[in-house]
PDB file of N, H, CA, C and O in Angstrom:
ATOM      1  N   UNK A   1     -33.648 -17.140  47.351  1.00  0.00           N
ATOM      2  CA  UNK A   1     -33.986 -18.408  47.393  1.00  0.00           C
ATOM      3  C   UNK A   1     -32.881 -19.378  46.876  1.00  0.00           C
ATOM      4  O   UNK A   1     -31.838 -19.043  46.315  1.00  0.00           O
ATOM      5  N   UNK A   2     -33.265 -20.537  47.142  1.00  0.00           N
ATOM      6  H   UNK A   2     -34.113 -20.809  47.597  1.00  0.00           H
ATOM      7  CA  UNK A   2     -32.376 -21.515  46.768  1.00  0.00           C
ATOM      8  C   UNK A   2     -32.545 -21.720  45.301  1.00  0.00           C
ATOM      9  O   UNK A   2     -31.529 -22.309  44.933  1.00  0.00           O
ATOM     10  N   UNK A   3     -33.401 -21.502  44.202  1.00  0.00           N
ATOM     11  H   UNK A   3     -34.227 -21.023  44.501  1.00  0.00           H
ATOM     12  CA  UNK A   3     -33.055 -21.647  42.863  1.00  0.00           C
ATOM     13  C   UNK A   3     -32.333 -20.559  42.403  1.00  0.00           C
ATOM     14  O   UNK A   3     -31.347 -20.668  41.675  1.00  0.00           O
ATOM     15  N   UNK A   4     -32.843 -19.400  42.846  1.00  0.00           N
ATOM     16  H   UNK A   4     -33.645 -19.312  43.437  1.00  0.00           H
ATOM     17  CA  UNK A   4     -31.774 -18.082  42.503  1.00  0.00           C
ATOM     18  C   UNK A   4     -30.270 -18.489  42.627  1.00  0.00           C
ATOM     19  O   UNK A   4     -29.433 -18.421  41.727  1.00  0.00           O
ATOM     20  N   UNK A   5     -30.070 -18.946  43.972  1.00  0.00           N
ATOM     21  H   UNK A   5     -30.749 -19.001  44.703  1.00  0.00           H
ATOM     22  CA  UNK A   5     -28.593 -19.001  44.291  1.00  0.00           C
ATOM     23  C   UNK A   5     -28.021 -20.274  43.201  1.00  0.00           C
ATOM     24  O   UNK A   5     -26.886 -20.205  42.730  1.00  0.00           O
ATOM     25  N   UNK A   6     -28.651 -21.049  42.983  1.00  0.00           N
ATOM     26  H   UNK A   6     -29.573 -21.105  43.366  1.00  0.00           H
ATOM     27  CA  UNK A   6     -28.175 -22.015  42.205  1.00  0.00           C
ATOM     28  C   UNK A   6     -28.121 -21.670  40.581  1.00  0.00           C
ATOM     29  O   UNK A   6     -27.418 -22.285  39.779  1.00  0.00           O
ATOM     30  N   UNK A   7     -29.053 -20.502  40.239  1.00  0.00           N
ATOM     31  H   UNK A   7     -29.624 -20.003  40.891  1.00  0.00           H
ATOM     32  CA  UNK A   7     -28.753 -19.906  39.235  1.00  0.00           C
ATOM     33  C   UNK A   7     -27.340 -19.075  39.263  1.00  0.00           C
ATOM     34  O   UNK A   7     -26.512 -19.497  38.456  1.00  0.00           O
ATOM     35  N   UNK A   8     -27.064 -18.319  39.806  1.00  0.00           N
ATOM     36  H   UNK A   8     -27.737 -17.976  40.462  1.00  0.00           H
ATOM     37  CA  UNK A   8     -26.170 -17.596  40.306  1.00  0.00           C
ATOM     38  C   UNK A   8     -24.936 -18.536  40.214  1.00  0.00           C
ATOM     39  O   UNK A   8     -24.083 -18.344  39.347  1.00  0.00           O
ATOM     40  N   UNK A   9     -24.853 -19.459  41.028  1.00  0.00           N
ATOM     41  H   UNK A   9     -25.546 -19.614  41.732  1.00  0.00           H
ATOM     42  CA  UNK A   9     -23.582 -20.397  41.207  1.00  0.00           C
ATOM     43  C   UNK A   9     -23.410 -20.701  39.731  1.00  0.00           C
ATOM     44  O   UNK A   9     -22.319 -20.439  39.225  1.00  0.00           O
ATOM     45  N   UNK A  10     -24.746 -21.430  38.703  1.00  0.00           N
ATOM     46  H   UNK A  10     -25.632 -21.643  39.114  1.00  0.00           H
ATOM     47  CA  UNK A  10     -24.349 -21.589  37.317  1.00  0.00           C
ATOM     48  C   UNK A  10     -23.742 -20.465  36.462  1.00  0.00           C
ATOM     49  O   UNK A  10     -23.143 -20.709  35.415  1.00  0.00           O
ATOM     50  N   UNK A  11     -23.896 -19.382  36.885  1.00  0.00           N
ATOM     51  H   UNK A  11     -24.382 -19.183  37.735  1.00  0.00           H
ATOM     52  CA  UNK A  11     -23.141 -18.256  36.036  1.00  0.00           C
ATOM     53  C   UNK A  11     -21.517 -18.172  36.438  1.00  0.00           C
ATOM     54  O   UNK A  11     -20.548 -18.225  35.680  1.00  0.00           O
ATOM     55  N   UNK A  12     -21.550 -18.044  37.686  1.00  0.00           N
ATOM     56  H   UNK A  12     -22.337 -18.001  38.302  1.00  0.00           H
ATOM     57  CA  UNK A  12     -20.051 -17.792  38.225  1.00  0.00           C
ATOM     58  C   UNK A  12     -19.395 -19.346  37.794  1.00  0.00           C
ATOM     59  O   UNK A  12     -18.184 -19.178  37.654  1.00  0.00           O
ATOM     60  N   UNK A  13     -19.708 -20.582  37.572  1.00  0.00           N
ATOM     61  H   UNK A  13     -20.692 -20.719  37.684  1.00  0.00           H
ATOM     62  CA  UNK A  13     -19.368 -21.906  37.288  1.00  0.00           C
ATOM     63  C   UNK A  13     -18.796 -21.592  35.341  1.00  0.00           C
ATOM     64  O   UNK A  13     -17.762 -21.885  34.741  1.00  0.00           O
ATOM     65  N   UNK A  14     -20.031 -20.911  34.932  1.00  0.00           N
ATOM     66  H   UNK A  14     -20.871 -20.673  35.420  1.00  0.00           H
ATOM     67  CA  UNK A  14     -19.440 -20.854  33.704  1.00  0.00           C
ATOM     68  C   UNK A  14     -18.555 -19.390  32.991  1.00  0.00           C
ATOM     69  O   UNK A  14     -18.017 -19.202  31.900  1.00  0.00           O
ATOM     70  N   UNK A  15     -18.722 -18.625  34.099  1.00  0.00           N
ATOM     71  H   UNK A  15     -19.159 -18.778  34.985  1.00  0.00           H
ATOM     72  CA  UNK A  15     -17.211 -17.639  33.852  1.00  0.00           C
ATOM     73  C   UNK A  15     -15.909 -18.165  34.329  1.00  0.00           C
ATOM     74  O   UNK A  15     -14.814 -17.822  33.885  1.00  0.00           O
ATOM     75  N   UNK A  16     -16.127 -19.037  35.283  1.00  0.00           N
ATOM     76  H   UNK A  16     -17.017 -19.315  35.643  1.00  0.00           H
ATOM     77  CA  UNK A  16     -14.592 -19.659  35.849  1.00  0.00           C
ATOM     78  C   UNK A  16     -14.349 -20.865  34.515  1.00  0.00           C
ATOM     79  O   UNK A  16     -13.212 -20.937  34.048  1.00  0.00           O
ATOM     80  N   UNK A  17     -15.427 -21.761  33.956  1.00  0.00           N
ATOM     81  H   UNK A  17     -16.351 -21.702  34.335  1.00  0.00           H
ATOM     82  CA  UNK A  17     -14.728 -22.546  33.161  1.00  0.00           C
ATOM     83  C   UNK A  17     -14.346 -21.614  31.623  1.00  0.00           C
ATOM     84  O   UNK A  17     -13.209 -21.468  31.174  1.00  0.00           O
ATOM     85  N   UNK A  18     -15.418 -21.154  31.107  1.00  0.00           N
ATOM     86  H   UNK A  18     -16.342 -21.272  31.471  1.00  0.00           H
ATOM     87  CA  UNK A  18     -15.148 -20.607  29.686  1.00  0.00           C
ATOM     88  C   UNK A  18     -14.039 -19.134  29.879  1.00  0.00           C
ATOM     89  O   UNK A  18     -13.158 -18.995  29.030  1.00  0.00           O
ATOM     90  N   UNK A  19     -14.132 -18.326  30.768  1.00  0.00           N
ATOM     91  H   UNK A  19     -14.847 -18.439  31.457  1.00  0.00           H
ATOM     92  CA  UNK A  19     -13.351 -16.867  30.850  1.00  0.00           C
ATOM     93  C   UNK A  19     -11.942 -17.155  31.669  1.00  0.00           C
ATOM     94  O   UNK A  19     -10.939 -16.450  31.555  1.00  0.00           O
ATOM     95  N   UNK A  20     -12.051 -18.323  32.517  1.00  0.00           N
ATOM     96  H   UNK A  20     -12.865 -18.896  32.609  1.00  0.00           H
ATOM     97  CA  UNK A  20     -10.912 -18.791  33.256  1.00  0.00           C
ATOM     98  C   UNK A  20     -10.858 -17.807  34.399  1.00  0.00           C
ATOM     99  O   UNK A  20      -9.725 -17.649  34.853  1.00  0.00           O
ATOM    100  N   UNK A  21     -11.818 -17.111  34.966  1.00  0.00           N
ATOM    101  H   UNK A  21     -12.738 -17.239  34.597  1.00  0.00           H
ATOM    102  CA  UNK A  21     -11.891 -16.217  36.138  1.00  0.00           C
ATOM    103  C   UNK A  21     -12.115 -16.945  37.061  1.00  0.00           C
ATOM    104  O   UNK A  21     -13.025 -17.771  36.986  1.00  0.00           O
ATOM    105  N   UNK A  22     -11.298 -16.812  38.222  1.00  0.00           N
ATOM    106  H   UNK A  22     -10.558 -16.141  38.283  1.00  0.00           H
ATOM    107  CA  UNK A  22     -11.136 -17.265  39.614  1.00  0.00           C
ATOM    108  C   UNK A  22     -12.199 -16.774  40.504  1.00  0.00           C
ATOM    109  O   UNK A  22     -12.228 -15.608  40.898  1.00  0.00           O
ATOM    110  N   UNK A  23     -13.016 -17.606  40.799  1.00  0.00           N
ATOM    111  H   UNK A  23     -12.992 -18.553  40.478  1.00  0.00           H
ATOM    112  CA  UNK A  23     -13.937 -17.312  41.808  1.00  0.00           C
ATOM    113  C   UNK A  23     -14.003 -17.703  43.294  1.00  0.00           C
ATOM    114  O   UNK A  23     -13.859 -18.877  43.635  1.00  0.00           O
ATOM    115  N   UNK A  24     -14.155 -17.016  43.906  1.00  0.00           N
ATOM    116  H   UNK A  24     -14.272 -16.062  43.629  1.00  0.00           H
ATOM    117  CA  UNK A  24     -13.684 -17.449  45.634  1.00  0.00           C
ATOM    118  C   UNK A  24     -15.259 -17.175  46.141  1.00  0.00           C
ATOM    119  O   UNK A  24     -15.838 -16.117  45.895  1.00  0.00           O
ATOM    120  N   UNK A  25     -15.875 -18.297  46.893  1.00  0.00           N
ATOM    121  H   UNK A  25     -15.405 -19.156  47.092  1.00  0.00           H
ATOM    122  CA  UNK A  25     -17.114 -18.239  47.059  1.00  0.00           C
ATOM    123  C   UNK A  25     -16.987 -18.630  48.882  1.00  0.00           C
ATOM    124  O   UNK A  25     -16.315 -19.566  49.316  1.00  0.00           O
ATOM    125  N   UNK A  26     -17.717 -17.766  49.656  1.00  0.00           N
ATOM    126  H   UNK A  26     -18.263 -17.005  49.304  1.00  0.00           H
ATOM    127  CA  UNK A  26     -17.713 -17.918  51.295  1.00  0.00           C
ATOM    128  C   UNK A  26     -19.218 -18.027  51.748  1.00  0.00           C
ATOM    129  O   UNK A  26     -20.086 -17.155  51.716  1.00  0.00           O
ATOM    130  N   UNK A  27     -19.289 -19.273  52.159  1.00  0.00           N
ATOM    131  H   UNK A  27     -18.584 -19.981  52.185  1.00  0.00           H
ATOM    132  CA  UNK A  27     -20.843 -19.802  52.418  1.00  0.00           C
ATOM    133  C   UNK A  27     -20.646 -20.609  53.541  1.00  0.00           C
ATOM    134  O   UNK A  27     -19.625 -21.085  54.037  1.00  0.00           O
ATOM    135  N   UNK A  28     -22.157 -20.687  53.925  1.00  0.00           N
ATOM    136  H   UNK A  28     -22.986 -20.301  53.522  1.00  0.00           H
ATOM    137  CA  UNK A  28     -22.289 -22.000  55.171  1.00  0.00           C
ATOM    138  C   UNK A  28     -23.199 -22.451  54.730  1.00  0.00           C
ATOM    139  O   UNK A  28     -23.857 -22.950  55.643  1.00  0.00           O
ATOM    140  N   UNK A  29     -23.853 -22.633  53.408  1.00  0.00           N
ATOM    141  H   UNK A  29     -23.319 -22.227  52.667  1.00  0.00           H
ATOM    142  CA  UNK A  29     -24.558 -23.340  52.834  1.00  0.00           C
ATOM    143  C   UNK A  29     -23.925 -24.565  51.880  1.00  0.00           C
ATOM    144  O   UNK A  29     -23.400 -24.278  50.804  1.00  0.00           O
ATOM    145  N   UNK A  30     -24.017 -26.061  52.387  1.00  0.00           N
ATOM    146  H   UNK A  30     -24.443 -26.295  53.262  1.00  0.00           H
ATOM    147  CA  UNK A  30     -23.291 -26.928  51.693  1.00  0.00           C
ATOM    148  C   UNK A  30     -23.930 -27.168  50.553  1.00  0.00           C
ATOM    149  O   UNK A  30     -23.296 -27.969  49.866  1.00  0.00           O
ATOM    150  N   UNK A  31     -25.098 -26.744  49.978  1.00  0.00           N
ATOM    151  H   UNK A  31     -25.613 -26.093  50.536  1.00  0.00           H
ATOM    152  CA  UNK A  31     -25.476 -26.682  48.499  1.00  0.00           C
ATOM    153  C   UNK A  31     -25.027 -26.161  47.651  1.00  0.00           C
ATOM    154  O   UNK A  31     -25.009 -26.498  46.467  1.00  0.00           O
ATOM    155  N   UNK A  32     -24.413 -24.862  48.368  1.00  0.00           N
ATOM    156  H   UNK A  32     -24.427 -24.588  49.329  1.00  0.00           H
ATOM    157  CA  UNK A  32     -23.663 -23.755  47.529  1.00  0.00           C
ATOM    158  C   UNK A  32     -22.432 -24.388  47.319  1.00  0.00           C
ATOM    159  O   UNK A  32     -21.978 -24.456  46.176  1.00  0.00           O
ATOM    160  N   UNK A  33     -21.686 -24.979  48.517  1.00  0.00           N
ATOM    161  H   UNK A  33     -22.054 -24.923  49.445  1.00  0.00           H
ATOM    162  CA  UNK A  33     -20.345 -25.476  48.515  1.00  0.00           C
ATOM    163  C   UNK A  33     -20.106 -26.558  47.039  1.00  0.00           C
ATOM    164  O   UNK A  33     -19.187 -26.584  46.221  1.00  0.00           O
ATOM    165  N   UNK A  34     -21.218 -27.283  47.141  1.00  0.00           N
ATOM    166  H   UNK A  34     -21.965 -27.263  47.806  1.00  0.00           H
ATOM    167  CA  UNK A  34     -21.117 -28.206  46.082  1.00  0.00           C
ATOM    168  C   UNK A  34     -21.116 -28.002  44.973  1.00  0.00           C
ATOM    169  O   UNK A  34     -21.094 -28.953  44.193  1.00  0.00           O
ATOM    170  N   UNK A  35     -21.140 -26.724  44.527  1.00  0.00           N
ATOM    171  H   UNK A  35     -21.158 -25.951  45.161  1.00  0.00           H
ATOM    172  CA  UNK A  35     -20.714 -26.105  42.927  1.00  0.00           C
ATOM    173  C   UNK A  35     -19.276 -26.182  42.690  1.00  0.00           C
ATOM    174  O   UNK A  35     -18.889 -26.424  41.546  1.00  0.00           O
ATOM    175  N   UNK A  36     -18.347 -25.986  43.739  1.00  0.00           N
ATOM    176  H   UNK A  36     -18.661 -25.789  44.668  1.00  0.00           H
ATOM    177  CA  UNK A  36     -17.093 -25.856  43.893  1.00  0.00           C
ATOM    178  C   UNK A  36     -16.593 -26.993  43.303  1.00  0.00           C
ATOM    179  O   UNK A  36     -17.238 -28.029  43.139  1.00  0.00           O
ATOM    180  N   UNK A  37     -15.341 -26.793  42.953  1.00  0.00           N
ATOM    181  H   UNK A  37     -14.817 -25.952  43.087  1.00  0.00           H
ATOM    182  CA  UNK A  37     -14.128 -27.800  42.775  1.00  0.00           C
ATOM    183  C   UNK A  37     -13.399 -28.026  43.952  1.00  0.00           C
ATOM    184  O   UNK A  37     -12.948 -29.142  44.211  1.00  0.00           O
ATOM    185  N   UNK A  38     -13.282 -27.272  44.522  1.00  0.00           N
ATOM    186  H   UNK A  38     -13.648 -26.365  44.312  1.00  0.00           H
ATOM    187  CA  UNK A  38     -12.417 -27.197  45.700  1.00  0.00           C
ATOM    188  C   UNK A  38     -13.095 -26.582  46.775  1.00  0.00           C
ATOM    189  O   UNK A  38     -13.907 -25.665  46.650  1.00  0.00           O
ATOM    190  N   UNK A  39     -12.637 -27.263  48.145  1.00  0.00           N
ATOM    191  H   UNK A  39     -11.977 -28.008  48.246  1.00  0.00           H
ATOM    192  CA  UNK A  39     -13.571 -26.727  49.120  1.00  0.00           C
ATOM    193  C   UNK A  39     -12.487 -26.703  50.124  1.00  0.00           C
ATOM    194  O   UNK A  39     -11.595 -27.541  49.993  1.00  0.00           O
ATOM    195  N   UNK A  40     -12.426 -25.784  51.203  1.00  0.00           N
ATOM    196  H   UNK A  40     -13.151 -25.103  51.309  1.00  0.00           H
ATOM    197  CA  UNK A  40     -11.495 -25.525  52.135  1.00  0.00           C
ATOM    198  C   UNK A  40     -12.547 -25.144  53.352  1.00  0.00           C
ATOM    199  O   UNK A  40     -13.439 -24.296  53.397  1.00  0.00           O
ATOM    200  N   UNK A  41     -12.116 -26.042  54.253  1.00  0.00           N
ATOM    201  H   UNK A  41     -11.391 -26.730  54.216  1.00  0.00           H
ATOM    202  CA  UNK A  41     -13.118 -25.454  55.594  1.00  0.00           C
ATOM    203  C   UNK A  41     -12.496 -25.221  56.530  1.00  0.00           C
ATOM    204  O   UNK A  41     -11.562 -25.948  56.868  1.00  0.00           O
ATOM    205  N   UNK A  42     -12.935 -23.883  57.354  1.00  0.00           N
ATOM    206  H   UNK A  42     -13.694 -23.292  57.079  1.00  0.00           H
ATOM    207  CA  UNK A  42     -12.414 -23.061  58.086  1.00  0.00           C
ATOM    208  C   UNK A  42     -13.126 -23.196  59.507  1.00  0.00           C
ATOM    209  O   UNK A  42     -14.291 -22.807  59.592  1.00  0.00           O
ATOM    210  N   UNK A  43     -12.509 -23.709  60.592  1.00  0.00           N
ATOM    211  H   UNK A  43     -11.563 -24.025  60.524  1.00  0.00           H
ATOM    212  CA  UNK A  43     -13.372 -23.811  61.785  1.00  0.00           C
ATOM    213  C   UNK A  43     -12.169 -23.158  62.865  1.00  0.00           C
ATOM    214  O   UNK A  43     -11.022 -23.590  62.977  1.00  0.00           O
ATOM    215  N   UNK A  44     -12.738 -22.067  63.574  1.00  0.00           N
ATOM    216  H   UNK A  44     -13.670 -21.717  63.482  1.00  0.00           H
ATOM    217  CA  UNK A  44     -12.201 -21.314  64.726  1.00  0.00           C
ATOM    218  C   UNK A  44     -10.664 -20.706  63.929  1.00  0.00           C
ATOM    219  O   UNK A  44      -9.584 -20.758  64.519  1.00  0.00           O
ATOM    220  N   UNK A  45     -10.762 -20.346  63.026  1.00  0.00           N
ATOM    221  H   UNK A  45     -11.639 -20.304  62.547  1.00  0.00           H
ATOM    222  CA  UNK A  45      -9.581 -19.842  62.544  1.00  0.00           C
ATOM    223  C   UNK A  45      -8.548 -20.574  61.550  1.00  0.00           C
ATOM    224  O   UNK A  45      -7.727 -20.148  60.739  1.00  0.00           O
ATOM    225  N   UNK A  46      -8.971 -21.946  61.990  1.00  0.00           N
ATOM    226  H   UNK A  46      -9.638 -22.292  62.650  1.00  0.00           H
ATOM    227  CA  UNK A  46      -8.034 -23.318  61.029  1.00  0.00           C
ATOM    228  C   UNK A  46      -8.283 -23.681  60.115  1.00  0.00           C
ATOM    229  O   UNK A  46      -9.494 -23.889  60.048  1.00  0.00           O
ATOM    230  N   UNK A  47      -7.677 -23.952  59.100  1.00  0.00           N
ATOM    231  H   UNK A  47      -6.693 -23.783  59.154  1.00  0.00           H
ATOM    232  CA  UNK A  47      -8.244 -24.850  58.114  1.00  0.00           C
ATOM    233  C   UNK A  47      -8.291 -26.417  58.479  1.00  0.00           C
ATOM    234  O   UNK A  47      -7.215 -26.961  58.726  1.00  0.00           O
ATOM    235  N   UNK A  48      -9.220 -27.011  58.517  1.00  0.00           N
ATOM    236  H   UNK A  48     -10.095 -26.569  58.317  1.00  0.00           H
ATOM    237  CA  UNK A  48      -9.519 -28.441  59.028  1.00  0.00           C
ATOM    238  C   UNK A  48      -9.698 -29.148  57.985  1.00  0.00           C
ATOM    239  O   UNK A  48      -9.729 -30.374  58.084  1.00  0.00           O
ATOM    240  N   UNK A  49      -9.843 -28.546  56.836  1.00  0.00           N
ATOM    241  H   UNK A  49      -9.817 -27.550  56.756  1.00  0.00           H
ATOM    242  CA  UNK A  49     -10.181 -29.394  55.632  1.00  0.00           C
ATOM    243  C   UNK A  49      -9.792 -28.668  54.317  1.00  0.00           C
ATOM    244  O   UNK A  49     -10.178 -27.550  53.974  1.00  0.00           O
ATOM    245  N   UNK A  50      -8.887 -29.573  53.584  1.00  0.00           N
ATOM    246  H   UNK A  50      -8.573 -30.480  53.863  1.00  0.00           H
ATOM    247  CA  UNK A  50      -8.983 -28.921  52.096  1.00  0.00           C
ATOM    248  C   UNK A  50      -9.019 -29.769  50.932  1.00  0.00           C
ATOM    249  O   UNK A  50      -8.058 -30.507  50.714  1.00  0.00           O
ATOM    250  N   UNK A  51      -9.933 -29.753  50.221  1.00  0.00           N
ATOM    251  H   UNK A  51     -10.713 -29.153  50.398  1.00  0.00           H
ATOM    252  CA  UNK A  51     -10.313 -31.017  49.455  1.00  0.00           C
ATOM    253  C   UNK A  51     -10.744 -30.660  48.191  1.00  0.00           C
ATOM    254  O   UNK A  51     -11.056 -29.500  47.921  1.00  0.00           O
ATOM    255  N   UNK A  52     -10.795 -31.809  47.185  1.00  0.00           N
ATOM    256  H   UNK A  52     -10.542 -32.752  47.405  1.00  0.00           H
ATOM    257  CA  UNK A  52     -11.400 -31.399  45.784  1.00  0.00           C
ATOM    258  C   UNK A  52     -12.291 -32.157  45.845  1.00  0.00           C
ATOM    259  O   UNK A  52     -12.174 -33.308  46.264  1.00  0.00           O
ATOM    260  N   UNK A  53     -13.542 -31.546  45.358  1.00  0.00           N
ATOM    261  H   UNK A  53     -13.637 -30.611  45.017  1.00  0.00           H
ATOM    262  CA  UNK A  53     -14.821 -32.019  45.505  1.00  0.00           C
ATOM    263  C   UNK A  53     -15.327 -33.432  44.462  1.00  0.00           C
ATOM    264  O   UNK A  53     -14.822 -33.520  43.343  1.00  0.00           O
ATOM    265  N   UNK A  54     -16.108 -34.244  44.827  1.00  0.00           N
ATOM    266  H   UNK A  54     -16.518 -34.173  45.736  1.00  0.00           H
ATOM    267  CA  UNK A  54     -16.283 -35.266  44.216  1.00  0.00           C
ATOM    268  C   UNK A  54     -16.762 -35.313  42.695  1.00  0.00           C
ATOM    269  O   UNK A  54     -17.576 -34.423  42.446  1.00  0.00           O
ATOM    270  N   UNK A  55     -16.474 -36.071  41.715  1.00  0.00           N
ATOM    271  H   UNK A  55     -15.812 -36.793  41.918  1.00  0.00           H
ATOM    272  CA  UNK A  55     -17.125 -35.898  40.191  1.00  0.00           C
ATOM    273  C   UNK A  55     -18.238 -35.812  40.045  1.00  0.00           C
ATOM    274  O   UNK A  55     -18.765 -35.024  39.260  1.00  0.00           O
ATOM    275  N   UNK A  56     -18.894 -36.691  40.848  1.00  0.00           N
ATOM    276  H   UNK A  56     -18.466 -37.331  41.486  1.00  0.00           H
ATOM    277  CA  UNK A  56     -20.511 -36.752  40.531  1.00  0.00           C
ATOM    278  C   UNK A  56     -20.924 -35.381  40.980  1.00  0.00           C
ATOM    279  O   UNK A  56     -21.377 -34.650  40.099  1.00  0.00           O
ATOM    280  N   UNK A  57     -20.846 -34.912  42.188  1.00  0.00           N
ATOM    281  H   UNK A  57     -20.478 -35.506  42.904  1.00  0.00           H
ATOM    282  CA  UNK A  57     -21.487 -33.392  42.440  1.00  0.00           C
ATOM    283  C   UNK A  57     -20.800 -32.379  41.005  1.00  0.00           C
ATOM    284  O   UNK A  57     -21.561 -31.557  40.494  1.00  0.00           O
ATOM    285  N   UNK A  58     -19.654 -32.498  40.564  1.00  0.00           N
ATOM    286  H   UNK A  58     -19.036 -33.165  40.979  1.00  0.00           H
ATOM    287  CA  UNK A  58     -18.929 -31.443  39.593  1.00  0.00           C
ATOM    288  C   UNK A  58     -20.023 -31.743  38.390  1.00  0.00           C
ATOM    289  O   UNK A  58     -20.566 -30.796  37.821  1.00  0.00           O
ATOM    290  N   UNK A  59     -20.289 -32.981  38.067  1.00  0.00           N
ATOM    291  H   UNK A  59     -19.848 -33.751  38.529  1.00  0.00           H
ATOM    292  CA  UNK A  59     -21.131 -33.334  36.785  1.00  0.00           C
ATOM    293  C   UNK A  59     -22.584 -32.695  37.209  1.00  0.00           C
ATOM    294  O   UNK A  59     -23.117 -31.902  36.432  1.00  0.00           O
ATOM    295  N   UNK A  60     -23.142 -33.004  38.298  1.00  0.00           N
ATOM    296  H   UNK A  60     -22.709 -33.647  38.928  1.00  0.00           H
ATOM    297  CA  UNK A  60     -24.137 -32.161  38.803  1.00  0.00           C
ATOM    298  C   UNK A  60     -24.495 -30.722  38.290  1.00  0.00           C
ATOM    299  O   UNK A  60     -25.398 -30.245  37.602  1.00  0.00           O
ATOM    300  N   UNK A  61     -23.066 -30.108  39.116  1.00  0.00           N
ATOM    301  H   UNK A  61     -22.333 -30.495  39.675  1.00  0.00           H
ATOM    302  CA  UNK A  61     -23.077 -28.463  38.903  1.00  0.00           C
ATOM    303  C   UNK A  61     -22.732 -28.278  37.240  1.00  0.00           C
ATOM    304  O   UNK A  61     -23.144 -27.263  36.678  1.00  0.00           O
ATOM    305  N   UNK A  62     -22.127 -29.080  36.642  1.00  0.00           N
ATOM    306  H   UNK A  62     -21.792 -29.905  37.098  1.00  0.00           H
ATOM    307  CA  UNK A  62     -21.956 -28.599  35.353  1.00  0.00           C
ATOM    308  C   UNK A  62     -23.265 -28.571  34.497  1.00  0.00           C
ATOM    309  O   UNK A  62     -23.521 -27.736  33.630  1.00  0.00           O
ATOM    310  N   UNK A  63     -24.169 -29.775  34.939  1.00  0.00           N
ATOM    311  H   UNK A  63     -23.962 -30.454  35.644  1.00  0.00           H
ATOM    312  CA  UNK A  63     -25.308 -29.487  34.413  1.00  0.00           C
ATOM    313  C   UNK A  63     -26.431 -28.426  34.720  1.00  0.00           C
ATOM    314  O   UNK A  63     -27.321 -28.239  33.891  1.00  0.00           O
ATOM    315  N   UNK A  64     -26.404 -27.922  35.580  1.00  0.00           N
ATOM    316  H   UNK A  64     -25.681 -28.075  36.254  1.00  0.00           H
ATOM    317  CA  UNK A  64     -27.008 -26.740  36.298  1.00  0.00           C
ATOM    318  C   UNK A  64     -26.270 -25.598  35.652  1.00  0.00           C
ATOM    319  O   UNK A  64     -26.959 -24.709  35.152  1.00  0.00           O
ATOM    320  N   UNK A  65     -24.818 -25.494  35.591  1.00  0.00           N
ATOM    321  H   UNK A  65     -24.258 -26.216  35.998  1.00  0.00           H
ATOM    322  CA  UNK A  65     -24.449 -24.101  34.749  1.00  0.00           C
ATOM    323  C   UNK A  65     -24.898 -24.220  33.327  1.00  0.00           C
ATOM    324  O   UNK A  65     -25.279 -23.235  32.695  1.00  0.00           O
ATOM    325  N   UNK A  66     -24.850 -25.535  32.778  1.00  0.00           N
ATOM    326  H   UNK A  66     -24.541 -26.335  33.291  1.00  0.00           H
ATOM    327  CA  UNK A  66     -25.476 -25.206  31.334  1.00  0.00           C
ATOM    328  C   UNK A  66     -26.722 -25.040  31.189  1.00  0.00           C
ATOM    329  O   UNK A  66     -27.130 -24.554  30.134  1.00  0.00           O
ATOM    330  N   UNK A  67     -27.514 -25.363  32.094  1.00  0.00           N
ATOM    331  H   UNK A  67     -27.182 -25.758  32.950  1.00  0.00           H
ATOM    332  CA  UNK A  67     -29.193 -24.939  32.175  1.00  0.00           C
ATOM    333  C   UNK A  67     -29.248 -23.551  32.467  1.00  0.00           C
ATOM    334  O   UNK A  67     -30.325 -23.025  32.187  1.00  0.00           O
ATOM    335  N   UNK A  68     -28.182 -22.657  33.064  1.00  0.00           N
ATOM    336  H   UNK A  68     -27.307 -23.084  33.292  1.00  0.00           H
ATOM    337  CA  UNK A  68     -28.219 -21.485  33.645  1.00  0.00           C
ATOM    338  C   UNK A  68     -27.996 -20.284  32.276  1.00  0.00           C
ATOM    339  O   UNK A  68     -28.436 -19.144  32.121  1.00  0.00           O
ATOM    340  N   UNK A  69     -27.122 -21.143  31.443  1.00  0.00           N
ATOM    341  H   UNK A  69     -26.765 -22.069  31.569  1.00  0.00           H
ATOM    342  CA  UNK A  69     -26.754 -20.209  30.059  1.00  0.00           C
ATOM    343  C   UNK A  69     -27.801 -19.823  29.128  1.00  0.00           C
ATOM    344  O   UNK A  69     -27.527 -19.151  28.134  1.00  0.00           O
TER     345      UNK A  69
END
């Protein structure tokens, strides 16, 4: 479910920030992709976008990851 998915993403975010572990997430879910600092979109085998995520979303993600601890 979405609550569990957000909890897991919060834990992965904590591992990334605290332990400096690189995490690669592959998903079709926009709300899950919003947890990341960088998003690479692939369509038909080609990269169509490679972008840094908006800082507002990063703030929301950080809040969720802190509540997961």
